[in-house]
């Protein structure tokens, strides 16, 4: 084996090892939000600790895709401007349909859901946003939905799609997306309801993933996600009042 061949083999092995390490670390990042939610919803209840863990979780999630992108992890170009008209149509229509279904379920079973209002009040107080409910609701709905689309649809699903078929990457990515919602919902309602609604969130993630794949932009899924989150905050307000 010539010196050049040895160097080439060494370089290839180095690249393979780098890819394996990146994939291992990438896999770990898919459970960051689940672990974070477990800590600040279940383990801790002191407001300052909850806010600290929440902040660390979000910063880690924000930084991970950026670090992986510059480390050479294959991700598509981040885009909000591609197919704007189609994105608006998909986003508004799916967002309104899902919100309508959620509101219909709430009003049909309103007496049943009313018993869980104290649980919602406790968690809102833990986060320290009770006095600023609607400003917080709007900011969280707009920014947090964008954050989750950035992380789950662009980073997680697209990252997985470099190793598997699109459908498989969508299903697996949204499985991880669903996990932390089971934790969140279980703080307010019995687990069987949390499991049912959490799984519905997973289906919503699949829809948002298809919107992203169809348009090549996060705009549509972001709009749809924002409308759904605003709907959920509206229900929270109705329950508290």
C-alpha positions as semicolon CSV with decimal commas, in nm:
position;residue;x (nm);y (nm);z (nm)
1;X;0,000;0,000;0,000
2;X;0,148;0,335;-0,105
3;X;0,185;0,631;0,128
4;X;-0,091;0,820;-0,056
5;X;-0,325;0,524;-0,025
6;X;-0,254;0,496;0,347
7;X;-0,324;0,866;0,395
8;X;-0,647;0,834;0,197
9;X;-0,762;0,536;0,404
10;X;-0,671;0,720;0,723
11;X;-0,868;1,025;0,611
12;X;-1,171;0,812;0,519
13;X;-1,163;0,636;0,856
14;X;-1,133;0,972;1,031
15;X;-1,437;1,102;0,844
16;X;-1,634;0,787;0,926
17;X;-1,549;0,820;1,294
18;X;-1,648;1,186;1,288
19;X;-1,982;1,099;1,128
20;X;-2,045;0,827;1,387
21;X;-1,970;1,067;1,672
22;X;-2,194;1,336;1,519
23;X;-2,476;1,086;1,482
24;X;-2,437;0,968;1,840
25;X;-2,449;1,326;1,968
26;X;-2,737;1,406;1,733
27;X;-2,934;1,113;1,876
28;X;-2,877;1,245;2,228
29;X;-3,010;1,589;2,133
30;X;-3,342;1,434;2,032
31;X;-3,427;1,370;2,399
32;X;-3,311;1,708;2,538
33;X;-3,661;1,856;2,544
34;X;-3,806;1,543;2,703
35;X;-3,544;1,545;2,980
36;X;-3,584;1,920;3,031
37;X;-3,962;1,890;3,062
38;X;-3,922;1,603;3,305
39;X;-3,701;1,822;3,523
40;X;-3,897;2,148;3,523
41;X;-4,244;1,995;3,524
42;X;-4,199;1,692;3,749
43;X;-3,876;1,707;3,951
44;X;-3,864;2,077;4,048
45;X;-4,140;2,314;4,156
46;X;-3,946;2,617;4,286
47;X;-4,005;2,903;4,041
48;X;-3,640;3,013;4,013
49;X;-3,518;2,657;3,953
50;X;-3,795;2,588;3,702
51;X;-3,707;2,904;3,509
52;X;-3,334;2,821;3,518
53;X;-3,379;2,465;3,391
54;X;-3,625;2,588;3,129
55;X;-3,374;2,846;3,005
56;X;-3,085;2,598;2,993
57;X;-3,300;2,349;2,802
58;X;-3,403;2,605;2,542
59;X;-3,051;2,746;2,499
60;X;-2,914;2,395;2,448
61;X;-3,183;2,321;2,190
62;X;-3,121;2,652;2,014
63;X;-2,745;2,600;1,998
64;X;-2,740;2,232;1,900
65;X;-2,853;2,269;1,535
66;X;-2,615;2,561;1,481
67;X;-2,318;2,373;1,625
68;X;-2,401;2,058;1,428
69;X;-2,446;2,258;1,108
70;X;-2,098;2,411;1,135
71;X;-1,954;2,075;1,240
72;X;-2,052;1,940;0,900
73;X;-2,380;1,768;0,984
74;X;-2,595;1,755;0,671
75;X;-2,895;1,987;0,698
76;X;-3,086;2,172;0,426
77;X;-3,063;2,547;0,401
78;X;-3,285;2,716;0,660
79;X;-3,568;2,887;0,473
80;X;-3,878;3,093;0,548
81;X;-3,917;3,266;0,211
82;X;-3,964;2,975;-0,028
83;X;-4,319;2,923;-0,163
84;X;-4,464;3,197;0,058
85;X;-4,817;3,187;-0,090
86;X;-4,842;2,809;-0,065
87;X;-4,698;2,819;0,288
88;X;-4,960;3,075;0,395
89;X;-5,241;2,863;0,252
90;X;-5,123;2,542;0,416
91;X;-5,044;2,716;0,743
92;X;-5,368;2,905;0,787
93;X;-5,597;2,624;0,669
94;X;-5,438;2,346;0,876
95;X;-5,400;2,574;1,178
96;X;-5,766;2,675;1,171
97;X;-5,887;2,319;1,115
98;X;-5,683;2,180;1,403
99;X;-5,780;2,470;1,630
100;X;-6,145;2,422;1,540
101;X;-6,129;2,054;1,630
102;X;-5,956;2,131;1,960
103;X;-6,215;2,394;2,054
104;X;-6,500;2,162;1,957
105;X;-6,365;1,889;2,185
106;X;-6,321;2,141;2,466
107;X;-6,675;2,279;2,447
108;X;-6,831;1,934;2,413
109;X;-6,650;1,809;2,725
110;X;-6,618;2,143;2,906
111;X;-6,760;2,022;3,242
112;X;-6,511;1,735;3,243
113;X;-6,209;1,954;3,163
114;X;-6,315;2,214;3,421
115;X;-6,201;1,991;3,707
116;X;-5,839;2,026;3,592
117;X;-5,829;2,408;3,613
118;X;-5,647;2,409;3,953
119;X;-5,363;2,202;3,803
120;X;-5,321;2,457;3,525
121;X;-5,321;2,744;3,774
122;X;-5,047;2,581;3,983
123;X;-4,814;2,527;3,686
124;X;-4,871;2,877;3,549
125;X;-4,781;3,013;3,893
126;X;-4,466;2,795;3,898
127;X;-4,354;2,962;3,575
128;X;-4,435;3,307;3,713
129;X;-4,652;3,421;3,421
130;X;-4,995;3,437;3,586
131;X;-4,999;3,819;3,599
132;X;-4,896;3,842;3,234
133;X;-5,101;3,559;3,091
134;X;-5,193;3,701;2,750
135;X;-4,864;3,877;2,672
136;X;-4,687;3,555;2,770
137;X;-4,937;3,349;2,570
138;X;-4,878;3,552;2,254
139;X;-4,499;3,556;2,289
140;X;-4,483;3,184;2,367
141;X;-4,724;3,094;2,086
142;X;-4,531;3,289;1,824
143;X;-4,171;3,239;1,937
144;X;-4,192;2,894;2,092
145;X;-4,379;2,751;1,794
146;X;-4,107;2,889;1,566
147;X;-3,845;2,745;1,798
148;X;-4,004;2,399;1,786
149;X;-4,042;2,409;1,408
150;X;-3,677;2,510;1,378
151;X;-3,571;2,230;1,610
152;X;-3,807;1,947;1,525
153;X;-3,900;1,993;1,160
154;X;-3,579;2,149;1,025
155;X;-3,315;1,995;1,253
156;X;-3,455;1,665;1,380
157;X;-3,667;1,542;1,089
158;X;-3,430;1,669;0,820
159;X;-3,133;1,533;1,011
160;X;-3,294;1,191;1,032
161;X;-3,385;1,204;0,662
162;X;-3,014;1,193;0,574
163;X;-3,009;0,835;0,707
164;X;-3,357;0,706;0,627
165;X;-3,659;0,750;0,400
166;X;-3,864;1,069;0,436
167;X;-4,166;0,894;0,587
168;X;-3,954;0,711;0,842
169;X;-3,771;1,030;0,939
170;X;-4,103;1,211;0,982
171;X;-4,248;0,935;1,199
172;X;-3,937;0,891;1,414
173;X;-3,869;1,264;1,447
174;X;-4,224;1,330;1,559
175;X;-4,213;1,037;1,799
176;X;-3,937;1,223;1,985
177;X;-4,133;1,548;1,942
178;X;-4,432;1,381;2,108
179;X;-4,249;1,250;2,415
180;X;-4,221;1,578;2,605
181;X;-4,589;1,653;2,544
182;X;-4,682;1,345;2,745
183;X;-4,491;1,498;3,036
184;X;-4,656;1,839;2,996
185;X;-5,010;1,709;2,963
186;X;-4,973;1,461;3,249
187;X;-4,930;1,758;3,485
188;X;-5,286;1,871;3,413
189;X;-5,491;1,563;3,328
190;X;-5,485;1,187;3,403
191;X;-5,223;0,996;3,208
192;X;-5,467;0,819;2,977
193;X;-5,593;1,159;2,858
194;X;-5,236;1,290;2,840
195;X;-5,141;0,993;2,624
196;X;-5,438;1,048;2,392
197;X;-5,383;1,421;2,350
198;X;-5,005;1,384;2,335
199;X;-5,043;1,138;2,050
200;X;-5,269;1,390;1,875
201;X;-4,986;1,642;1,908
202;X;-4,761;1,387;1,738
203;X;-5,005;1,367;1,447
204;X;-4,996;1,746;1,433
205;X;-4,618;1,725;1,408
206;X;-4,651;1,483;1,117
207;X;-4,880;1,731;0,940
208;X;-4,633;2,015;1,001
209;X;-4,350;1,799;0,871
210;X;-4,542;1,730;0,550
211;X;-4,609;2,103;0,509
212;X;-4,237;2,169;0,542
213;X;-4,148;1,892;0,297
214;X;-4,410;2,015;0,050
215;X;-4,315;2,384;0,061
216;X;-3,945;2,372;0,147
217;X;-4,011;2,643;0,406
218;X;-4,086;2,652;0,778
219;X;-4,331;2,940;0,732
220;X;-4,640;2,725;0,679
221;X;-4,577;2,487;0,968
222;X;-4,486;2,782;1,191
223;X;-4,814;2,962;1,117
224;X;-5,016;2,646;1,174
225;X;-4,831;2,568;1,498
226;X;-4,880;2,926;1,624
227;X;-5,255;2,913;1,566
228;X;-5,283;2,583;1,754
229;X;-5,079;2,714;2,048
230;X;-5,295;3,028;2,067
231;X;-5,600;2,804;2,069
232;X;-5,459;2,605;2,361
233;X;-5,381;2,921;2,558
234;X;-5,737;3,038;2,491
235;X;-5,869;2,716;2,642
236;X;-5,637;2,763;2,938
237;X;-5,779;3,113;2,990
238;X;-6,136;2,986;2,969
239;X;-6,063;2,718;3,226
240;X;-5,902;2,965;3,466
241;X;-6,196;3,203;3,437
